[in-house]
XYZ file of C-alpha atoms in Angstrom:
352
model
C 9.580 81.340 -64.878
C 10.279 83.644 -62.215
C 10.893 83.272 -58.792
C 7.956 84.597 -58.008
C 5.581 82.463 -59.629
C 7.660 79.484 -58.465
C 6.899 79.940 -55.072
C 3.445 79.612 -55.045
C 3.595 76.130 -56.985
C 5.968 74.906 -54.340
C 3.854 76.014 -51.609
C 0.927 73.646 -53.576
C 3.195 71.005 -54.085
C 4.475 70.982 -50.009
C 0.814 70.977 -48.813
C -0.446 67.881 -51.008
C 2.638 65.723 -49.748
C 1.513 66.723 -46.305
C -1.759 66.311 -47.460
C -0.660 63.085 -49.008
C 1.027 61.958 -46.281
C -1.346 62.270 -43.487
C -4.515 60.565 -45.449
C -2.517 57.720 -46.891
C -3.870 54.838 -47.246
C -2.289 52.347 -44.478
C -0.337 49.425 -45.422
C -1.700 46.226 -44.746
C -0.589 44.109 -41.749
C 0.910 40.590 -42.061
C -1.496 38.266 -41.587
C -1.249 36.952 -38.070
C -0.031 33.197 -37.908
C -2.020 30.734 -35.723
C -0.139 29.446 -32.752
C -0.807 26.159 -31.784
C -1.738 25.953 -27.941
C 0.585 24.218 -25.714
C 0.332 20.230 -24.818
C -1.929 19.693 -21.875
C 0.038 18.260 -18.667
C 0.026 14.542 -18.244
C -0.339 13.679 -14.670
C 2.597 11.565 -13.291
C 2.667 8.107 -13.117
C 1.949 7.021 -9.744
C 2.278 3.201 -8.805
C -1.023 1.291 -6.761
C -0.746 1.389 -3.486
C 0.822 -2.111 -2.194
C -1.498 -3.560 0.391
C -0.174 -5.846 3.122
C -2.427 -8.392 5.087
C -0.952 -8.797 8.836
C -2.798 -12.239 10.126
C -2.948 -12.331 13.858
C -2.280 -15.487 15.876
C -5.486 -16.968 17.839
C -5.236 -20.474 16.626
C -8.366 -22.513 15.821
C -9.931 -19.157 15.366
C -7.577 -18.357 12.661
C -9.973 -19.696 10.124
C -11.594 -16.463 10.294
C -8.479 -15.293 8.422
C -9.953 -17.407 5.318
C -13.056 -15.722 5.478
C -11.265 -11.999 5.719
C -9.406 -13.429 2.490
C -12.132 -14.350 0.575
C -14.147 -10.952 0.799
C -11.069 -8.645 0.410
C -10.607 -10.282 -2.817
C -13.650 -9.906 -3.882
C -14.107 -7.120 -3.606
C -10.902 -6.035 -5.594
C -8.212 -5.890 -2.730
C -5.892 -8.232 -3.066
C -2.639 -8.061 -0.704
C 0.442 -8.134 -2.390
C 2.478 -9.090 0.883
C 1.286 -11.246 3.405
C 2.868 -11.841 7.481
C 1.490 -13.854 9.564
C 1.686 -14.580 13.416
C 0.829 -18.430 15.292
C -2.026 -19.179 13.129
C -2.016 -16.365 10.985
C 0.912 -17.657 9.472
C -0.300 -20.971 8.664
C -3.124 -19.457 7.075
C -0.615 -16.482 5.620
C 2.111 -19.022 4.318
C -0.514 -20.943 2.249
C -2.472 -17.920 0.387
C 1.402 -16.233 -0.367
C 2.485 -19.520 -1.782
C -0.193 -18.802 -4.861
C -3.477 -20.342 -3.328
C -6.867 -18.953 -3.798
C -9.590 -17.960 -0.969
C -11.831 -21.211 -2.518
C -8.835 -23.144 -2.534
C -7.979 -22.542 1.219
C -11.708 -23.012 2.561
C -11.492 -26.328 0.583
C -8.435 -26.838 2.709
C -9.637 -25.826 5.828
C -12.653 -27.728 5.568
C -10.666 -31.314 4.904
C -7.877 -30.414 7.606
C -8.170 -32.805 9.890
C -6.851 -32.182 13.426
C -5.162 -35.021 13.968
C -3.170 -34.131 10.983
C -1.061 -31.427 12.246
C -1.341 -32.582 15.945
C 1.849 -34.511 17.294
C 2.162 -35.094 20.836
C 5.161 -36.454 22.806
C 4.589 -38.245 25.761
C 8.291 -38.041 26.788
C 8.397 -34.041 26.752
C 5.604 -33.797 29.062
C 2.402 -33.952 26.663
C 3.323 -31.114 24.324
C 3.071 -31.102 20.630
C 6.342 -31.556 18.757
C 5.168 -29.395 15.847
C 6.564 -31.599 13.226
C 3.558 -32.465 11.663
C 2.318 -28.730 11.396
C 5.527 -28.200 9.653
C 5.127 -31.371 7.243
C 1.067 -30.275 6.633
C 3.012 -26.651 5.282
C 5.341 -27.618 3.256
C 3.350 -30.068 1.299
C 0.695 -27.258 1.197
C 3.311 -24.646 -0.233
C 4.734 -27.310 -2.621
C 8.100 -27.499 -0.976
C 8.862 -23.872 -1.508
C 11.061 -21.835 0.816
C 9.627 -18.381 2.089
C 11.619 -16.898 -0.230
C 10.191 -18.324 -3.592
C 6.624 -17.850 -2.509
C 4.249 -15.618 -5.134
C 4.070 -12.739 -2.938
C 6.408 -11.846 -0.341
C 5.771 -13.556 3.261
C 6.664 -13.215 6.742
C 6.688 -15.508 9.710
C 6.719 -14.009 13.016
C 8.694 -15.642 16.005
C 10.199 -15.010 19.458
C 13.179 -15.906 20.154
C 13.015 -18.151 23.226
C 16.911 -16.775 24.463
C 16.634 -13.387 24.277
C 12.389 -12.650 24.369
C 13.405 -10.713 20.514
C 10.907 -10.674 17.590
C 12.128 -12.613 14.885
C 10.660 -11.976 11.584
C 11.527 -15.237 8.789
C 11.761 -14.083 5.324
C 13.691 -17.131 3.675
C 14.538 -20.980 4.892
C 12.444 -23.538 5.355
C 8.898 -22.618 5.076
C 7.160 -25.479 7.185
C 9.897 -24.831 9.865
C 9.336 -21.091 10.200
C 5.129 -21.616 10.561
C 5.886 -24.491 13.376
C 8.425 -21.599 15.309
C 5.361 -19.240 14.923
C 2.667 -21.276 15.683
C 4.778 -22.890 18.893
C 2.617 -22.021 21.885
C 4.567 -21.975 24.810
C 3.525 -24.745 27.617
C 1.638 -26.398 24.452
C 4.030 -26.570 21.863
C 8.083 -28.171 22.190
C 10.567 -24.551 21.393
C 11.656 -24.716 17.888
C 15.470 -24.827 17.446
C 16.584 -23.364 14.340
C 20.349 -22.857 14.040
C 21.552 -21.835 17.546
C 18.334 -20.738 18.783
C 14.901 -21.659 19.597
C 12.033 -19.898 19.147
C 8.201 -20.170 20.464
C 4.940 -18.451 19.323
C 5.133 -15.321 17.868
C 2.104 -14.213 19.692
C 4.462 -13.501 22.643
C 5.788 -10.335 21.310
C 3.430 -9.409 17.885
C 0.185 -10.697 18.369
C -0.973 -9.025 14.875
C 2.367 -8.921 13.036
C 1.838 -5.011 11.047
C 5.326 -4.038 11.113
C 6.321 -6.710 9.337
C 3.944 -6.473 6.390
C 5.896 -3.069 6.487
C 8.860 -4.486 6.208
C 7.801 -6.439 3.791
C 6.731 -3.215 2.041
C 3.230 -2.659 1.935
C 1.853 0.967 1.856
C -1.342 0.212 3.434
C -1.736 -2.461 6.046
C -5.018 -4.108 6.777
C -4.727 -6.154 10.374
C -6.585 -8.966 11.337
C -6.828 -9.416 14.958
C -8.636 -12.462 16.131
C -6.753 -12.615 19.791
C -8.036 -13.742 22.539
C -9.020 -10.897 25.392
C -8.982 -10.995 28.532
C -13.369 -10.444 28.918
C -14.009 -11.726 32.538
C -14.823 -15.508 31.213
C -13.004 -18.385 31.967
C -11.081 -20.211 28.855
C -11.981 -23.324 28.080
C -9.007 -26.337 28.068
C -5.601 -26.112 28.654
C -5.010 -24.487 25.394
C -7.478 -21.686 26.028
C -5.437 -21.235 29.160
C -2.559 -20.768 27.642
C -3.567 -18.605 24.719
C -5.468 -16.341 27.061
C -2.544 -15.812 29.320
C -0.571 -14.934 26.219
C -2.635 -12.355 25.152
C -2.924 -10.713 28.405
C 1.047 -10.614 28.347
C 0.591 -8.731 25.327
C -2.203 -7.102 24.984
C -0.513 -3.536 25.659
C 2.102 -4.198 23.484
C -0.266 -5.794 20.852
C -2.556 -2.481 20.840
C 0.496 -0.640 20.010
C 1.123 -2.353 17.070
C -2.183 -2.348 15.716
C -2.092 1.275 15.969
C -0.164 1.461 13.272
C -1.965 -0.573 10.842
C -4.304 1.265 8.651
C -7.256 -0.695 9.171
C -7.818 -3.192 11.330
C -10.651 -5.592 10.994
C -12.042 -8.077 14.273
C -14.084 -11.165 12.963
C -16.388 -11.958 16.042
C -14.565 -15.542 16.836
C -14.026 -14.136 20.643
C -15.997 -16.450 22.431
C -14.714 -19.632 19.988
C -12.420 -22.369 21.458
C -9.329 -21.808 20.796
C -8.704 -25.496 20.169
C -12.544 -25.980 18.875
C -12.252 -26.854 15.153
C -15.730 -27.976 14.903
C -16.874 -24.174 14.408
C -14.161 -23.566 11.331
C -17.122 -22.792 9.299
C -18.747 -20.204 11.399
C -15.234 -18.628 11.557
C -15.010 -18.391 8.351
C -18.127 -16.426 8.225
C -17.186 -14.318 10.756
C -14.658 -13.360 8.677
C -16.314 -12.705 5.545
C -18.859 -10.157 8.044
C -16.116 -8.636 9.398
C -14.122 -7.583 6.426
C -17.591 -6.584 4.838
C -18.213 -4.292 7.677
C -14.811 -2.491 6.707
C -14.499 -2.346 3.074
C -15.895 0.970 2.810
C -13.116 2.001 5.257
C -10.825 0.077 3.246
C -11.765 1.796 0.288
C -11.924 5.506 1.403
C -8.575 4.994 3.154
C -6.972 3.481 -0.278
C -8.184 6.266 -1.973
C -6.966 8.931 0.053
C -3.905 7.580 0.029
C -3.505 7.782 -3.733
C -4.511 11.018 -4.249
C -2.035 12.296 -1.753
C 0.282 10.141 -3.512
C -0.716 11.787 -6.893
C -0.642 15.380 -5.496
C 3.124 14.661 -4.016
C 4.442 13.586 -7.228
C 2.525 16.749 -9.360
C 3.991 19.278 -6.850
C 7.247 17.139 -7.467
C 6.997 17.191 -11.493
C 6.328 21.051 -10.866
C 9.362 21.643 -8.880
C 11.536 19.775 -11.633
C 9.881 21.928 -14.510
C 10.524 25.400 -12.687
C 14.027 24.431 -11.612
C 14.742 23.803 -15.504
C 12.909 26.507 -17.167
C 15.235 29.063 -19.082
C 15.983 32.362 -18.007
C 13.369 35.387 -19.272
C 14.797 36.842 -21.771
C 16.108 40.423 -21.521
C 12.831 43.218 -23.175
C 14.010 44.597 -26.551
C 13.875 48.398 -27.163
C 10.304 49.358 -28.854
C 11.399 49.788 -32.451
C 9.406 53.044 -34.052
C 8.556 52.591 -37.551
C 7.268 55.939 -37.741
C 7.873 58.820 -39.624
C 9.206 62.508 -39.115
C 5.079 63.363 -40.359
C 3.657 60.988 -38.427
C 5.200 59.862 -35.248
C 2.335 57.356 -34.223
C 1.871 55.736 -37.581
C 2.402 51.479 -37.471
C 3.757 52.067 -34.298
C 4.129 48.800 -31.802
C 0.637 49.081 -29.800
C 2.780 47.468 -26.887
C 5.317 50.023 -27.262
C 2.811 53.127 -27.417
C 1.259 51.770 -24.241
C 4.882 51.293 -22.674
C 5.926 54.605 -23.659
């Protein structure tokens, strides 16, 4: 064959691989693989909030405490720590030593005065406290303040120096009768090298200590006396009265820093009238119904800030160890001298 009649079969055979390669059928692409979604983010585990119960001193009105008891309970709060002023921590040493709201009103109902009542003639007429102290321990079993079902605080002053003294272990009888040791009505307390009188003097409604003891959320329950332009009955009612005027600045403090703070209506009770324990009692359940929804709001609120601390802290820890992006690979072209685009990367044709 000639040359000449050789070039026009190559030209035929150049234009059908162009031809060829140009209308080609495309090869099929992989079949894409499923990729399973990523695991939905657990929330943290955030612990309940620990409430604390701070029982104010007031005594015969401190039945009202019962009452507060009782309806917090029932209502699904229950205090995990409990401190107690004067007659809040009579009140506070028997529910932390494992009794029940039912099982102090039964209590409260059967004290009898002269039970917990000792006076001395030789120390001028006051009450030694002894009894108050035997009446507690035999309530609490025997049990020191530190073996108590949920942790408890007795609130004191120290007689020698005017200093709160908070009692977190020892003799639980013995701390209640410091406490609850009125001064003018009550002998001092001497424990160790000290002595000690009501608490009342210097925390009225003991909330830093249920801090201390640490509660998250403190509920207060102030049943103290206030100075309201009527004259107090007795010598007691004296007494108690002039107490709380001493430190009813310093008291209002302090209950500023409780998160809620509830006031049974036992005002214009006796403070040596146990005749009305019942109505206090009452008073108390009204009270703390009054402020549940408070309570509960205020509870709530304080877990979900809780919650949204420790998600923006779980975030922090995931973004701190995250690896490094990875450096972008060059776009790899799969094409061909005839067809520059064909199975091209679409990422890379946008890219480029």
């Amino acid at each position: 064959m000639s040359s000449r009649s050789l070039l026009p079969a190559l030209a035929g055979f150049l234009v059908a691989v162009t031809v060829a390669a140009c209308g080609g059928t495309r090869p099929e692409a992989p079949p894409e693989v499923a990729v399973a979604p990523p695991p939905a983010r657990l929330d943290p585990v955030v612990p309940p909030v620990k409430i604390g119960l701070a029982l104010g001193g007031g005594a015969a009105k401190g039945f009202a405490h019962i009452g507060v008891i009782k309806m917090l309970e029932a209502n699904g709060f229950k205090p995990e720590v409990v401190a107690g002023t004067s007659a809040g921590s009579v009140v506070g040493a028997l529910y932390a030593s494992g009794l029940d709201p039912f099982q102090l009103q039964e209590k409260a109902v059967a004290l009898d005065e002269a039970s917990i009542r000792d006076v001395r003639l030789f120390s001028g007429g006051l009450v030694q406290g002894l009894k108050l102290q035997d009446y507690v321990n035999q309530s609490v079993d025997n049990k020191p303040i530190e073996r108590m079902r949920k942790p408890f605080a007795a609130v004191a002053t120290r007689l020698e120096t005017g200093e709160r003294t908070v009692f977190i272990r020892g003799n639980t009888g013995q701390a209640v009768r410091a406490s609850s040791s009125v001064p003018g009505v009550f002998e001092p307390v001497t424990i160790g090298n000290y002595q000690y009188v009501d608490g009342g003097v210097v925390s009225p409604v003991p909330v830093d200590a249920a801090r201390q003891l640490g509660a998250d959320f403190v509920i207060a329950v102030d049943i103290s006396s206030k100075a309201s332009g009527k004259r107090p009955d007795g010598m007691l009612g004296i007494v108690n009265q002039s107490i709380a005027i001493m430190g009813q600045r310093l008291g209002e403090q302090e209950l500023a820093r409780a998160d809620v703070v509830i006031r049974p209506d036992v005002l214009d009770y006796g403070s040596a009238d146990f005749t009305r324990r019942n109505q206090a009692i009452l008073q108390g359940e009204k009270a703390a119904l009054a402020a549940l929804p408070q309570i509960r709001a205020a509870v709530q609120k304080l877990q979900a800030q809780r919650l949204a601390d420790a998600r923006a802290a779980a975030a922090r820890r995931e973004a701190a160890l995250a690896p490094a992006p990875s450096p972008q690979l060059a776009c790899k072209d799969e094409g061909s001298r005839w067809n520059p685009l064909r199975r091209k990367d679409p990422a890379c044709t946008a890219s480029n």
